[in-house]
mmCIF file of C-alpha atoms in Angstrom:
data_model
loop_
_atom_site.group_PDB
_atom_site.id
_atom_site.type_symbol
_atom_site.label_atom_id
_atom_site.label_comp_id
_atom_site.label_asym_id
_atom_site.label_seq_id
_atom_site.Cartn_x
_atom_site.Cartn_y
_atom_site.Cartn_z
ATOM 1 C CA GLY T 1 71.653 -14.412 -38.949
ATOM 2 C CA GLN T 2 68.562 -13.281 -37.140
ATOM 3 C CA GLN T 3 65.899 -11.656 -39.316
ATOM 4 C CA VAL T 4 62.928 -9.630 -38.226
ATOM 5 C CA MET T 5 60.184 -9.232 -40.779
ATOM 6 C CA GLN T 6 57.500 -6.599 -40.469
ATOM 7 C CA ILE T 7 54.265 -6.263 -42.395
ATOM 8 C CA PRO T 8 52.724 -4.372 -43.973
ATOM 9 C CA GLN T 9 55.332 -2.005 -45.322
ATOM 10 C CA TYR T 10 52.793 0.777 -45.772
ATOM 11 C CA GLN T 11 49.285 1.336 -44.420
ATOM 12 C CA HIS T 12 46.883 4.130 -45.233
ATOM 13 C CA VAL T 13 43.879 4.452 -42.956
ATOM 14 C CA GLN T 14 41.015 6.884 -42.515
ATOM 15 C CA GLU T 15 41.129 8.744 -39.270
ATOM 16 C CA GLY T 16 39.172 6.768 -36.683
ATOM 17 C CA GLU T 17 39.963 3.377 -38.241
ATOM 18 C CA ASP T 18 42.076 0.795 -36.474
ATOM 19 C CA PHE T 19 45.612 -0.160 -37.511
ATOM 20 C CA THR T 20 47.775 -3.207 -36.871
ATOM 21 C CA THR T 21 51.373 -3.995 -37.736
ATOM 22 C CA TYR T 22 52.926 -7.424 -37.376
ATOM 23 C CA CYS T 23 56.452 -8.499 -36.602
ATOM 24 C CA ASN T 24 57.920 -11.977 -37.131
ATOM 25 C CA SER T 25 61.329 -13.240 -36.163
ATOM 26 C CA SER T 26 63.254 -16.152 -37.706
ATOM 27 C CA THR T 27 64.530 -17.038 -34.199
ATOM 28 C CA THR T 28 63.128 -16.977 -30.683
ATOM 29 C CA LEU T 29 63.515 -13.567 -29.076
ATOM 30 C CA SER T 30 64.401 -12.723 -25.508
ATOM 31 C CA ASN T 31 62.456 -9.476 -25.811
ATOM 32 C CA ILE T 32 60.780 -7.276 -28.382
ATOM 33 C CA GLN T 33 60.844 -3.513 -28.492
ATOM 34 C CA TRP T 34 58.707 -1.060 -30.417
ATOM 35 C CA TYR T 35 59.714 2.340 -31.696
ATOM 36 C CA LYS T 36 57.920 5.162 -33.446
ATOM 37 C CA GLN T 37 59.578 7.536 -35.908
ATOM 38 C CA ARG T 38 57.639 10.650 -36.873
ATOM 39 C CA PRO T 39 58.232 12.097 -40.359
ATOM 40 C CA GLY T 40 61.615 13.908 -40.283
ATOM 41 C CA GLY T 41 62.309 12.642 -36.809
ATOM 42 C CA HIS T 42 64.232 9.865 -35.136
ATOM 43 C CA PRO T 43 63.050 6.588 -33.637
ATOM 44 C CA VAL T 44 61.599 6.935 -30.157
ATOM 45 C CA PHE T 45 61.290 3.961 -27.821
ATOM 46 C CA LEU T 46 57.674 3.076 -26.985
ATOM 47 C CA ILE T 47 57.743 -0.160 -25.063
ATOM 48 C CA GLN T 48 59.441 -3.508 -24.394
ATOM 49 C CA LEU T 49 57.772 -6.906 -24.015
ATOM 50 C CA VAL T 50 59.694 -9.753 -22.349
ATOM 51 C CA LYS T 51 57.272 -12.512 -21.340
ATOM 52 C CA SER T 52 55.664 -15.111 -23.550
ATOM 53 C CA GLY T 53 52.076 -14.047 -24.338
ATOM 54 C CA GLU T 54 52.562 -10.618 -22.754
ATOM 55 C CA VAL T 55 50.076 -7.870 -23.563
ATOM 56 C CA LYS T 56 50.694 -4.232 -22.709
ATOM 57 C CA LYS T 57 48.605 -1.140 -23.359
ATOM 58 C CA GLN T 58 49.465 2.506 -23.754
ATOM 59 C CA LYS T 59 46.226 4.453 -24.180
ATOM 60 C CA ARG T 60 45.010 3.484 -27.685
ATOM 61 C CA LEU T 61 48.082 1.280 -28.418
ATOM 62 C CA THR T 62 48.081 -2.426 -27.607
ATOM 63 C CA PHE T 63 51.272 -4.467 -27.850
ATOM 64 C CA GLN T 64 51.376 -8.270 -27.872
ATOM 65 C CA PHE T 65 54.227 -10.757 -27.683
ATOM 66 C CA GLY T 66 53.524 -14.210 -29.069
ATOM 67 C CA GLU T 67 53.464 -17.383 -26.994
ATOM 68 C CA ALA T 68 56.505 -18.717 -28.852
ATOM 69 C CA LYS T 69 58.290 -15.351 -28.513
ATOM 70 C CA LYS T 70 58.822 -15.203 -32.264
ATOM 71 C CA ASN T 71 56.164 -12.706 -33.205
ATOM 72 C CA SER T 72 54.597 -9.538 -31.990
ATOM 73 C CA SER T 73 51.954 -7.014 -32.965
ATOM 74 C CA LEU T 74 51.061 -3.391 -32.375
ATOM 75 C CA HIS T 75 47.415 -2.389 -32.657
ATOM 76 C CA ILE T 76 46.186 1.188 -32.637
ATOM 77 C CA THR T 77 42.504 1.766 -31.972
ATOM 78 C CA ALA T 78 40.750 4.704 -33.627
ATOM 79 C CA THR T 79 43.773 6.252 -35.292
ATOM 80 C CA GLN T 80 44.416 9.957 -35.049
ATOM 81 C CA THR T 81 46.563 12.206 -37.276
ATOM 82 C CA THR T 82 49.113 12.285 -34.442
ATOM 83 C CA ASP T 83 49.692 8.565 -35.020
ATOM 84 C CA VAL T 84 51.341 9.227 -38.379
ATOM 85 C CA GLY T 85 54.848 7.832 -38.642
ATOM 86 C CA THR T 86 56.849 4.667 -39.096
ATOM 87 C CA TYR T 87 56.564 1.950 -36.436
ATOM 88 C CA PHE T 88 59.520 -0.365 -35.945
ATOM 89 C CA CYS T 89 59.808 -3.573 -33.994
ATOM 90 C CA ALA T 90 63.205 -4.775 -32.792
ATOM 91 C CA GLY T 91 64.349 -7.817 -30.919
ATOM 92 C CA HIS T 92 67.248 -9.332 -29.003
ATOM 93 C CA SER T 93 67.810 -12.966 -29.923
ATOM 94 C CA GLY T 94 68.814 -14.179 -26.488
ATOM 95 C CA ALA T 95 71.082 -14.066 -23.504
ATOM 96 C CA GLY T 96 74.439 -12.585 -24.321
ATOM 97 C CA SER T 97 73.192 -11.122 -27.572
ATOM 98 C CA TYR T 98 74.435 -7.577 -27.973
ATOM 99 C CA GLN T 99 72.618 -6.851 -31.146
ATOM 100 C CA LEU T 100 69.089 -5.496 -31.427
ATOM 101 C CA THR T 101 67.709 -6.410 -34.851
ATOM 102 C CA PHE T 102 65.199 -3.994 -36.330
ATOM 103 C CA GLY T 103 62.353 -4.768 -38.692
ATOM 104 C CA LYS T 104 62.049 -2.471 -41.715
ATOM 105 C CA GLY T 105 59.065 -0.717 -40.238
ATOM 106 C CA THR T 106 55.448 -0.010 -41.188
ATOM 107 C CA LYS T 107 54.781 3.493 -42.431
ATOM 108 C CA LEU T 108 51.353 4.676 -41.278
ATOM 109 C CA SER T 109 49.455 7.420 -43.036
ATOM 110 C CA VAL T 110 46.225 8.738 -41.551
ATOM 111 C CA ILE T 111 43.742 10.480 -43.848
ATOM 112 C CA PRO T 112 41.770 13.175 -41.947
ATOM 113 C CA ASP V 1 65.614 12.676 -19.949
ATOM 114 C CA VAL V 2 68.590 11.106 -21.620
ATOM 115 C CA LYS V 3 69.918 13.199 -24.401
ATOM 116 C CA VAL V 4 71.880 11.913 -27.381
ATOM 117 C CA THR V 5 73.391 14.736 -29.346
ATOM 118 C CA GLN V 6 74.774 14.424 -32.833
ATOM 119 C CA SER V 7 77.069 17.240 -33.855
ATOM 120 C CA SER V 8 75.591 17.991 -37.259
ATOM 121 C CA ARG V 9 72.082 17.760 -38.662
ATOM 122 C CA TYR V 10 73.165 18.068 -42.284
ATOM 123 C CA LEU V 11 76.574 17.500 -43.832
ATOM 124 C CA VAL V 12 77.830 17.674 -47.392
ATOM 125 C CA LYS V 13 81.248 16.145 -48.144
ATOM 126 C CA ARG V 14 83.246 15.371 -51.260
ATOM 127 C CA THR V 15 84.166 11.888 -52.432
ATOM 128 C CA GLY V 16 87.431 10.781 -50.854
ATOM 129 C CA GLU V 17 87.218 13.089 -47.820
ATOM 130 C CA LYS V 18 87.647 11.753 -44.332
ATOM 131 C CA VAL V 19 84.426 12.374 -42.409
ATOM 132 C CA PHE V 20 83.854 12.444 -38.667
ATOM 133 C CA LEU V 21 80.390 12.107 -37.181
ATOM 134 C CA GLU V 22 80.268 12.846 -33.465
ATOM 135 C CA CYS V 23 77.763 11.594 -30.909
ATOM 136 C CA VAL V 24 77.547 12.492 -27.219
ATOM 137 C CA GLN V 25 75.187 11.115 -24.579
ATOM 138 C CA ASP V 26 74.712 12.666 -21.164
ATOM 139 C CA MET V 27 73.401 9.840 -18.950
ATOM 140 C CA ASP V 28 76.333 7.563 -18.370
ATOM 141 C CA HIS V 29 75.046 4.846 -20.709
ATOM 142 C CA GLU V 30 77.374 1.903 -21.262
ATOM 143 C CA ASN V 31 76.347 1.077 -24.796
ATOM 144 C CA MET V 32 76.484 3.213 -27.898
ATOM 145 C CA PHE V 33 75.559 2.430 -31.496
ATOM 146 C CA TRP V 34 75.835 3.793 -35.000
ATOM 147 C CA TYR V 35 73.098 2.998 -37.547
ATOM 148 C CA ARG V 36 72.439 4.158 -41.020
ATOM 149 C CA GLN V 37 68.878 4.488 -42.304
ATOM 150 C CA ASP V 38 68.006 4.208 -45.960
ATOM 151 C CA PRO V 39 64.569 4.069 -47.636
ATOM 152 C CA GLY V 40 63.404 0.469 -47.983
ATOM 153 C CA LEU V 41 66.361 -0.895 -46.020
ATOM 154 C CA GLY V 42 65.380 0.197 -42.547
ATOM 155 C CA LEU V 43 67.960 0.635 -39.773
ATOM 156 C CA ARG V 44 71.252 -1.147 -40.290
ATOM 157 C CA LEU V 45 73.876 -1.431 -37.560
ATOM 158 C CA ILE V 46 77.328 -0.233 -38.504
ATOM 159 C CA TYR V 47 79.273 -0.483 -35.242
ATOM 160 C CA PHE V 48 78.585 -0.578 -31.560
ATOM 161 C CA SER V 49 80.475 -0.202 -28.331
ATOM 162 C CA TYR V 50 79.750 -1.644 -24.922
ATOM 163 C CA ASP V 51 82.582 0.043 -23.066
ATOM 164 C CA VAL V 52 85.235 2.684 -23.411
ATOM 165 C CA LYS V 53 87.800 1.711 -26.079
ATOM 166 C CA MET V 54 85.736 -1.353 -26.955
ATOM 167 C CA LYS V 55 84.087 -1.695 -30.367
ATOM 168 C CA GLU V 56 82.273 -4.409 -32.243
ATOM 169 C CA LYS V 57 81.331 -4.639 -35.934
ATOM 170 C CA GLY V 58 77.676 -4.596 -36.815
ATOM 171 C CA ASP V 59 76.072 -5.737 -40.049
ATOM 172 C CA ILE V 60 77.670 -3.232 -42.415
ATOM 173 C CA PRO V 61 81.072 -2.062 -41.050
ATOM 174 C CA GLU V 62 82.892 -1.858 -44.385
ATOM 175 C CA GLY V 63 84.160 1.660 -45.114
ATOM 176 C CA TYR V 64 83.633 2.809 -41.544
ATOM 177 C CA SER V 65 85.551 2.876 -38.289
ATOM 178 C CA VAL V 66 84.668 4.111 -34.824
ATOM 179 C CA SER V 67 86.324 5.572 -31.776
ATOM 180 C CA ARG V 68 85.249 5.628 -28.151
ATOM 181 C CA GLU V 69 87.881 7.267 -26.027
ATOM 182 C CA LYS V 70 85.400 8.524 -23.399
ATOM 183 C CA LYS V 71 82.227 6.890 -22.166
ATOM 184 C CA GLU V 72 79.970 9.697 -23.300
ATOM 185 C CA ARG V 73 81.352 10.068 -26.825
ATOM 186 C CA PHE V 74 81.177 7.721 -29.803
ATOM 187 C CA SER V 75 82.575 8.821 -33.135
ATOM 188 C CA LEU V 76 81.930 7.338 -36.562
ATOM 189 C CA ILE V 77 84.656 7.801 -39.136
ATOM 190 C CA LEU V 78 84.308 7.439 -42.881
ATOM 191 C CA GLU V 79 87.906 6.904 -43.940
ATOM 192 C CA SER V 80 87.336 7.895 -47.568
ATOM 193 C CA ALA V 81 83.758 8.989 -48.227
ATOM 194 C CA SER V 82 81.979 7.520 -51.219
ATOM 195 C CA THR V 83 78.644 8.384 -52.810
ATOM 196 C CA ASN V 84 77.091 5.129 -51.602
ATOM 197 C CA GLN V 85 77.619 6.364 -48.046
ATOM 198 C CA THR V 86 75.075 9.134 -48.618
ATOM 199 C CA SER V 87 72.541 8.347 -45.912
ATOM 200 C CA MET V 88 70.905 9.310 -42.632
ATOM 201 C CA TYR V 89 73.205 8.333 -39.753
ATOM 202 C CA LEU V 90 71.648 7.738 -36.355
ATOM 203 C CA CYS V 91 73.521 7.380 -33.117
ATOM 204 C CA ALA V 92 71.869 5.598 -30.166
ATOM 205 C CA SER V 93 72.700 4.671 -26.607
ATOM 206 C CA SER V 94 71.325 2.279 -23.990
ATOM 207 C CA LEU V 95 71.999 1.861 -20.309
ATOM 208 C CA SER V 96 73.556 -1.597 -20.260
ATOM 209 C CA TRP V 97 73.461 -5.033 -21.842
ATOM 210 C CA GLN V 98 70.749 -6.301 -19.555
ATOM 211 C CA ALA V 99 68.100 -6.522 -22.211
ATOM 212 C CA ASN V 100 65.563 -4.383 -20.419
ATOM 213 C CA TYR V 101 66.351 -0.996 -21.751
ATOM 214 C CA GLY V 102 65.256 0.730 -24.891
ATOM 215 C CA TYR V 103 67.561 2.688 -27.104
ATOM 216 C CA THR V 104 67.662 6.488 -27.082
ATOM 217 C CA PHE V 105 68.411 7.886 -30.528
ATOM 218 C CA GLY V 106 69.949 11.169 -31.536
ATOM 219 C CA SER V 107 68.283 13.403 -34.121
ATOM 220 C CA GLY V 108 70.430 12.056 -36.907
ATOM 221 C CA THR V 109 72.951 13.445 -39.363
ATOM 222 C CA ARG V 110 71.939 13.506 -43.032
ATOM 223 C CA LEU V 111 75.178 13.050 -44.910
ATOM 224 C CA THR V 112 75.462 13.738 -48.605
ATOM 225 C CA VAL V 113 78.607 12.697 -50.432
ATOM 226 C CA VAL V 114 79.111 14.430 -53.779
#
């Protein structure tokens, strides 16, 4: 079945450094979604990308969807302690697919 | 804002008990989901429902069943709880199957089976 791989599993950064997490799918995706889960919290939807090569920004967060629609990345510029949490990507494999497949997430720690 | 409410934040049950986890959403969403989240394994889909009285198996349905008698409510049932079902259970909902909507998650139920 469809697999979504996410790397790295863990990332420790100094506050102010940049951070990137990468997501790769074994199949072409119709869309990719990103979620953030704060420690002790639940996943919260951040954004969805649909078009090949799409780039979207939310303040210091930049999301990209690959040209082949099989990979995606989330880049955070100048991390802050409020960025701490686990970032998940998730994708639908195509039309008629009911199932959103989640990556295992990247856990971000920010050292003040 | 859409709210997804899970009835219990923490639950401790004994092996062999029948366990009900309740989830209610308040925004008329068509789709509802049950996931379990375990360290190192991420989010794994147990069951989902795209309409009242409809249910579909996810990746790990064994040992679980679900019920959706009303649109707003989706229940997860552990027929005979076992220790390997100790986990964080997350309910989610989404507006429809048009793949343009993110999921809204509840706060989760941390179930411990002893």
